[in-house]
Structure formats: structure tokens, C-alpha cells
Tab-separated table of C-alpha atoms and ligand atoms in Angstrom:
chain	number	residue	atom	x	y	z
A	1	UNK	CA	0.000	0.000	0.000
A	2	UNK	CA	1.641	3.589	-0.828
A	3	UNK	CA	1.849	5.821	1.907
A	4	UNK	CA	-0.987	8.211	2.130
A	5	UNK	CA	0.117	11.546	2.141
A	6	UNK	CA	-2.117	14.373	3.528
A	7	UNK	CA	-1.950	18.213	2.769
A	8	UNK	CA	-3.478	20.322	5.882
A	9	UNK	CA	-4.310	23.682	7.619
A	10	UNK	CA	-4.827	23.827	10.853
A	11	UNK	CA	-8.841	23.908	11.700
A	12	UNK	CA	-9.542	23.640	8.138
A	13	UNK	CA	-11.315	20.573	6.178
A	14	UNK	CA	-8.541	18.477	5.812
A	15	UNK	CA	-9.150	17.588	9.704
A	16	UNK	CA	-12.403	15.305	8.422
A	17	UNK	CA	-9.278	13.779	6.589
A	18	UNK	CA	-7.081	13.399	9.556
A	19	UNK	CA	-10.020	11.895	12.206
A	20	UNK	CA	-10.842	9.364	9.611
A	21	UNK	CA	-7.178	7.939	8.862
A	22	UNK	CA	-7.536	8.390	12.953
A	23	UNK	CA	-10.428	6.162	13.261
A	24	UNK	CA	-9.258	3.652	10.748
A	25	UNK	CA	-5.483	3.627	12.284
A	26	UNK	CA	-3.826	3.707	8.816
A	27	UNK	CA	-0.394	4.947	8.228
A	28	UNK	CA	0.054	8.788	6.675
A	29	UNK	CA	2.094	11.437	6.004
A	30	UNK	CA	1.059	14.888	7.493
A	31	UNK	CA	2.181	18.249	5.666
A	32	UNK	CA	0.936	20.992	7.577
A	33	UNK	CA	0.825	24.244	5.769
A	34	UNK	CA	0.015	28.000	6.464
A	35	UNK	CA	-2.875	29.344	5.558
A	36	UNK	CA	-4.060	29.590	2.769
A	37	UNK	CA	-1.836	27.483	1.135
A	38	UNK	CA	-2.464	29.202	-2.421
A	39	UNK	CA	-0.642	32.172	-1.423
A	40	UNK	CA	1.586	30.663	1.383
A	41	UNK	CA	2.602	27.549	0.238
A	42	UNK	CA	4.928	27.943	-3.307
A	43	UNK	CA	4.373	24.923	-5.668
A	44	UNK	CA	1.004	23.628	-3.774
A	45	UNK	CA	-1.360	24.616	-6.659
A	46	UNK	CA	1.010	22.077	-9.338
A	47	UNK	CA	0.020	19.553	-6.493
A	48	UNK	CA	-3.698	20.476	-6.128
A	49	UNK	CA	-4.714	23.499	-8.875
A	50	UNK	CA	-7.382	24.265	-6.969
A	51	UNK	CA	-5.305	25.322	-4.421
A	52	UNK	CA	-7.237	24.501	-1.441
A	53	UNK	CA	-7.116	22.002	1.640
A	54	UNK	CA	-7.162	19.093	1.753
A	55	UNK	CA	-5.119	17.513	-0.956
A	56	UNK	CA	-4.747	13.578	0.027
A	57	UNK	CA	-2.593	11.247	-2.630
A	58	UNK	CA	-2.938	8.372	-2.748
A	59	UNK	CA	-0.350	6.680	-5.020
A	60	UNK	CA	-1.154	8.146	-8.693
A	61	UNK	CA	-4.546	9.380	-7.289
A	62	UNK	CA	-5.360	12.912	-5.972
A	63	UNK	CA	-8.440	13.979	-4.437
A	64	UNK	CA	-9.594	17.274	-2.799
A	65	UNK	CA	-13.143	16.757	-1.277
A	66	UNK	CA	-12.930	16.230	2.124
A	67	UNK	CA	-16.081	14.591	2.117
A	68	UNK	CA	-15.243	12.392	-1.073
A	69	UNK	CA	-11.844	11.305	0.805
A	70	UNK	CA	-13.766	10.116	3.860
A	71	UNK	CA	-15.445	7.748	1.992
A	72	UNK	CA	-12.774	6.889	-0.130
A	73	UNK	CA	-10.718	5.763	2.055
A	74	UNK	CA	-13.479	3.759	4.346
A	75	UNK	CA	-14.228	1.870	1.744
A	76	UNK	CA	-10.992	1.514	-0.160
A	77	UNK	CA	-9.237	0.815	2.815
A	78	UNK	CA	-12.505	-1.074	4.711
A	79	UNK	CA	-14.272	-2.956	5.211
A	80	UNK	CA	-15.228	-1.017	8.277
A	81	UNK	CA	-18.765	-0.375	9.934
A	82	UNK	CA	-17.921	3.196	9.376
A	83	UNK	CA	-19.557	3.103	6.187
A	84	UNK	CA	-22.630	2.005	5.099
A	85	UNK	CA	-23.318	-0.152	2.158
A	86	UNK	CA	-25.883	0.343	-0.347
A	87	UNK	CA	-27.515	-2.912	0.657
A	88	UNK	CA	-28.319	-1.501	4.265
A	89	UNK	CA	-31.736	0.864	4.872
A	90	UNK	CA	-29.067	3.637	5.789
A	91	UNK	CA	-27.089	4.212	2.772
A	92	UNK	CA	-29.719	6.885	1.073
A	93	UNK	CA	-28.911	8.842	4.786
A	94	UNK	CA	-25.474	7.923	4.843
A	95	UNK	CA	-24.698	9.296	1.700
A	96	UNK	CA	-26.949	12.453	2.648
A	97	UNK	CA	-25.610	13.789	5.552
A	98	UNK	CA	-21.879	12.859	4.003
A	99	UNK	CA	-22.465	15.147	1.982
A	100	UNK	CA	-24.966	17.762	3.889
A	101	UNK	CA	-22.145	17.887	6.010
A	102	UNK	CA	-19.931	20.128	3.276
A	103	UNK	CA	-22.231	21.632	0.984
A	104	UNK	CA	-25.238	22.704	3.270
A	105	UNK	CA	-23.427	23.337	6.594
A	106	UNK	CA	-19.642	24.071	6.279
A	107	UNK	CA	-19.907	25.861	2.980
A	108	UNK	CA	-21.918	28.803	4.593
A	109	UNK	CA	-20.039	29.289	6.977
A	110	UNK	CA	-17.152	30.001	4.709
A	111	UNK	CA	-18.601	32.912	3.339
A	112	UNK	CA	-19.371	34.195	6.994
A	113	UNK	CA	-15.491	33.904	7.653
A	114	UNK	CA	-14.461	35.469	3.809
A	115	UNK	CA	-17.086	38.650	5.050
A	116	UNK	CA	-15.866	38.871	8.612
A	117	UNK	CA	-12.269	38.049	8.527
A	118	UNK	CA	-10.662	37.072	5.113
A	119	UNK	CA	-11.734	40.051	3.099
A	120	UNK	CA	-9.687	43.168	3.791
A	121	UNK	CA	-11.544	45.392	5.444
A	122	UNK	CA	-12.855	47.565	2.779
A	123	UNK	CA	-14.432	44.908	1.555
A	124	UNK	CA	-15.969	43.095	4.436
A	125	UNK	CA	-19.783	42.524	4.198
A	126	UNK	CA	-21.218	42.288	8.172
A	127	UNK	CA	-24.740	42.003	6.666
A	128	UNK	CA	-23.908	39.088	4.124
A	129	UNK	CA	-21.569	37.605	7.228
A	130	UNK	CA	-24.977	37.961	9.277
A	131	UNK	CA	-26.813	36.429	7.043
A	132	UNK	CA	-25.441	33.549	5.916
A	133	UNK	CA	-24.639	32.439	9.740
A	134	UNK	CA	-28.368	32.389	9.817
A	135	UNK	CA	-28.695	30.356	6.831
A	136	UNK	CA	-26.332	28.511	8.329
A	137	UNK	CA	-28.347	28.270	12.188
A	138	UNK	CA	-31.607	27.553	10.149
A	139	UNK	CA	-30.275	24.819	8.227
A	140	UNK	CA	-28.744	22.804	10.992
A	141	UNK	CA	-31.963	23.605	13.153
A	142	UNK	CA	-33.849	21.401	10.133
A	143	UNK	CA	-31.202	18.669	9.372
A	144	UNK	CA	-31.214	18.212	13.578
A	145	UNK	CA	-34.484	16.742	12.777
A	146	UNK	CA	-33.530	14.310	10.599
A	147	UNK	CA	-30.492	13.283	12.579
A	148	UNK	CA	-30.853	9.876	14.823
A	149	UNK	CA	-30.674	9.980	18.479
A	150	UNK	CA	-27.104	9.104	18.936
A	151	UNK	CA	-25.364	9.483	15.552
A	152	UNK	CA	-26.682	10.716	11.996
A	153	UNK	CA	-27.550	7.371	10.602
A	154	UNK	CA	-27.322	3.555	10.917
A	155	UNK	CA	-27.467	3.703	14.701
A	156	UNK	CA	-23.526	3.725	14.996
A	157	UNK	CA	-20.499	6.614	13.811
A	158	UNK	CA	-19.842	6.772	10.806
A	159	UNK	CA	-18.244	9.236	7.991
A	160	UNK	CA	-21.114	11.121	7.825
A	161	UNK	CA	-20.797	11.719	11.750
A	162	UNK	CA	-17.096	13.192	10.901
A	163	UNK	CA	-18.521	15.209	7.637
A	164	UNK	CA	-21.191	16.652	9.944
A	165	UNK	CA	-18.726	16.785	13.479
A	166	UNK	CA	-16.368	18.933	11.615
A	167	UNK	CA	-19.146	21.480	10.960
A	168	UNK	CA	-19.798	21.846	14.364
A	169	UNK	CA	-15.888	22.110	14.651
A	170	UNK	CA	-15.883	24.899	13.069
A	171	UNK	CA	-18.778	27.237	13.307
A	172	UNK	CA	-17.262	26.685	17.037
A	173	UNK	CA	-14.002	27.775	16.185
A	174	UNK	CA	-15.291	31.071	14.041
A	175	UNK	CA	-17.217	32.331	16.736
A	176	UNK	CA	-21.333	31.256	15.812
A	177	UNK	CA	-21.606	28.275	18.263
A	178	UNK	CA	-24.854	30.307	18.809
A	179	UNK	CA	-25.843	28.373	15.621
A	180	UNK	CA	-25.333	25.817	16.192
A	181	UNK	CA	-28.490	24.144	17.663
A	182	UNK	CA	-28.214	22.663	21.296
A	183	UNK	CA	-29.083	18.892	20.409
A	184	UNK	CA	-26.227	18.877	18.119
A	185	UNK	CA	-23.714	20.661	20.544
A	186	UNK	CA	-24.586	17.569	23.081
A	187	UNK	CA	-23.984	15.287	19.628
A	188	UNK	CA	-20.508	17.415	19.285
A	189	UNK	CA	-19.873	16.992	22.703
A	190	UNK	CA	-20.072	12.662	22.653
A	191	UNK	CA	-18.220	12.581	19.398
A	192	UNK	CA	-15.222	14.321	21.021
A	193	UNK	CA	-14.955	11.458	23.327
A	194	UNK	CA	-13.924	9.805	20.771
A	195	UNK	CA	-10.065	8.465	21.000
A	196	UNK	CA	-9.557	9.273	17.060
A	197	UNK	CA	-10.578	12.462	17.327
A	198	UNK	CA	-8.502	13.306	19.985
A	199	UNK	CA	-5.775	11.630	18.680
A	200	UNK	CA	-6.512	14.097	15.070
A	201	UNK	CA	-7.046	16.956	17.230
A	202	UNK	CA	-3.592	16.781	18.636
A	203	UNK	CA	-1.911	15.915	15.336
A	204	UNK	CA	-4.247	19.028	13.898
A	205	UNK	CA	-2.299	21.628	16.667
A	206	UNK	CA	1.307	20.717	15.401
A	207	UNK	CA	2.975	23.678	14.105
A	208	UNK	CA	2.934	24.599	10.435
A	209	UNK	CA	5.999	23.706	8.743
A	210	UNK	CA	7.465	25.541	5.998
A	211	UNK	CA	5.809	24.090	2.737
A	212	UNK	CA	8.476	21.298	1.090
A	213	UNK	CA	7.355	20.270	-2.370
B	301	GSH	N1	-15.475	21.300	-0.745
B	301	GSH	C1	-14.082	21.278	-0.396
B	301	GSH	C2	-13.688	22.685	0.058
B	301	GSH	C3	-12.198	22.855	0.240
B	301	GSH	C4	-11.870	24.268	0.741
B	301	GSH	O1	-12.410	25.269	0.246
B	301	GSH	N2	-10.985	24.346	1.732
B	301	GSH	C5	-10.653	25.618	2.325
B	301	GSH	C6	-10.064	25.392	3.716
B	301	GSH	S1	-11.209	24.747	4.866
B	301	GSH	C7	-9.561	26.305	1.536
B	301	GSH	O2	-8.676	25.644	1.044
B	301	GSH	N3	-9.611	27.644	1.458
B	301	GSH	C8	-8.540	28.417	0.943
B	301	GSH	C9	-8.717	28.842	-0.474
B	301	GSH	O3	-9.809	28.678	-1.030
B	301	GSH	O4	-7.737	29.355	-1.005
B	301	GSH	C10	-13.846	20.226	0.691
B	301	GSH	O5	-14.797	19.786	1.321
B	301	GSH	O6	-12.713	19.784	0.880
């Protein structure tokens, strides 16, 4: 098996990356890199020309969906219970909140942190910031509906419970835990019991290194 080799910020997406080689105990190599990694880190867009985090390689193959990785490598690398196949009455939810996970909750708050923070101030937008954290607080406040009791989906963790987790993560991190809706603080709260995540969230706070091609 080549040795996976993961590109990462600090806080950002690539940590759904890092709890799920966590949880499935593979081997990897960590790059950390300063943020953002377009501007900061020279050669990084001939590796990923999209420029953003995460980049994981995998031998000849490159992907950069955080998401999409998760699953990748749970299934690549599985079996493991932390995916669900599409014979089992979960895989329509699995696959759901996998994604739901990105593209409904994380991806709002990214243009709350380009309006409040990234932007220089000139052009900072507090009322599109404002809003979209709402869009963000309103979405969750649905999807917490559809959520099991304990995890998303299938009655145990899975990678939609890190796609989703790392959402919480990070509307945490930027300042609108307000959003985030109480019943899925409490879910945030069991899922950092978990030794994986710990054991990402530790690798996660290692100093960025200069970037090394
Ligand atoms: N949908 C992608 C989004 C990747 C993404 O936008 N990552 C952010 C960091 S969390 C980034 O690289 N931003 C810096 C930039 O766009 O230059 C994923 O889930 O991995």
C-alpha cells in the first residue's frame, strides 16, 4: 500500500481527513501548511490546482473533497462499519448527511469567515456575514431533525458523523456556536470522546511547517 500523504491547515477541512485515517489507524504522512496554502505555500497549486485544503494522494490518485476522501478511504481501505453499504436501509442517509455535512453546513459558513475576517476590510460585508450564519443556524436547526438519536444514521459513527462533526468544529471555532443548535452541541460533545478524534485533534495543533514540495 503507498503511503498516504495528507496536505493540511490547521482547523480547516482536511481535519475530516485526519479523524478518519484516525479512526481507521492507517499509516500517513502529514504536511501541515500555512494558511491559505495558495498564497503561502509555493508549488502547492502544481500539487492540487485548486489550491485549497485538503489535498490527500494516494499513489497516482489525488483527491480534494474532504467529504469524497472520507469515503474513499473507508471503503478503499474497509471494510469497516464506518460506512454504510448500499444494501443496508441507511445508505440513502449515509450518503446524505456525508455530503450535507460540506455543501449545506460548512460551505456557509465560509462565506461568513471570507465577510468577517478574510476580506480586507474595505471589503468586508457584516450584513452578508450575518446572514449567511443564519442560513447557516436555520439549516442545521432542520437537518437536527432528521439526525438519529445518537449518531446521523445507521445507529452507529460513521463518515457522515465526521462530515457533519467537523461542521460543528468549526462554526465553534469562528465564533457562531450560537448556531449551532443545542441537540447537536450535546452530539458534538459525545463525538469528542472519541479516542480518534482526539488523537486528530492533537496531530491538527502541530505547528505549520514551511511548505516542502
Ligand atoms: N469542498 C471542499 C472545500 C475545500 C476548501 O475550500 N478548503 C478551504 C479550507 S477549509 C480552503 O482551502 N480555502 C482556501 C482557499 O480557497 O484558497 C472540501 O470539502 O474539501
Amino acid at each position: 500500500m503507498p503511503v498516504l500523504k495528507l496536505y493540511h491547515c490547521q482547523n480547516a477541512r482536511s481535519f475530516r481527513v485526519l479523524w478518519m485515517l484516525e479512526e481507521l489507524g492507517l499509516p500517513y504522512e502529514l504536511e501541515v501548511l500555512k494558511f491559505p496554502p495558495r498564497f503561502r505555500a509555493e508549488g502547492y497549486l502544481d500539487i492540487n490546482p485548486l489550491g485549497t485544503i485538503p489535498t490527500l494522494i494516494d499513489g497516482g490518485h489525488t483527491m480534494t473533497e474532504s467529504a469524497a476522501i472520507c469515503h474513499y478511504l473507508v471503503t478503499r481501505y474497509g471494510p469497516s462499519d464506518l460506512a454504510v453499504s448500499p444494501e443496508d436501509p441507511a445508505y440513502a442517509d449515509y450518503l446524505n448527511f456525508l455530503v450535507m455535512g460540506e455543501a449545506t453546513l460548512t460551505f456557509p459558513q465560509t462565506i461568513y469567515l471570507r465577510y468577517t475576517r478574510f476580506e480586507p476590510e474595505e471589503r468586508r460585508l457584516p450584513q452578508a456575514a450575518a446572514d449567511y450564519a443564519q442560513w447557516f443556524a436555520a439549516r442545521f436547526k432542520a437537518a437536527v431533525t432528521l439526525m438519529g438519536p445518537h449518531y446521523a444514521c445507521a445507529g452507529r459513527f460513521t463518515a457522515a458523523d465526521i462530515s457533519l462533526g467537523y461542521a460543528i468544529k468549526l462554526a465553534n471555532f469562528i465564533g457562531i456556536a450560537d448556531a449551532v443548535p443545542e441537540r447537536a452541541q450535546a452530539y458534538w460533545a459525545c463525538l469528542r470522546q472519541r479516542p480518534a478524534l482526539q488523537r486528530a485533534e492533537a496531530a491538527d495543533r502541530k505547528e505549520a511547517v514551511p511548505f516542502r514540495p
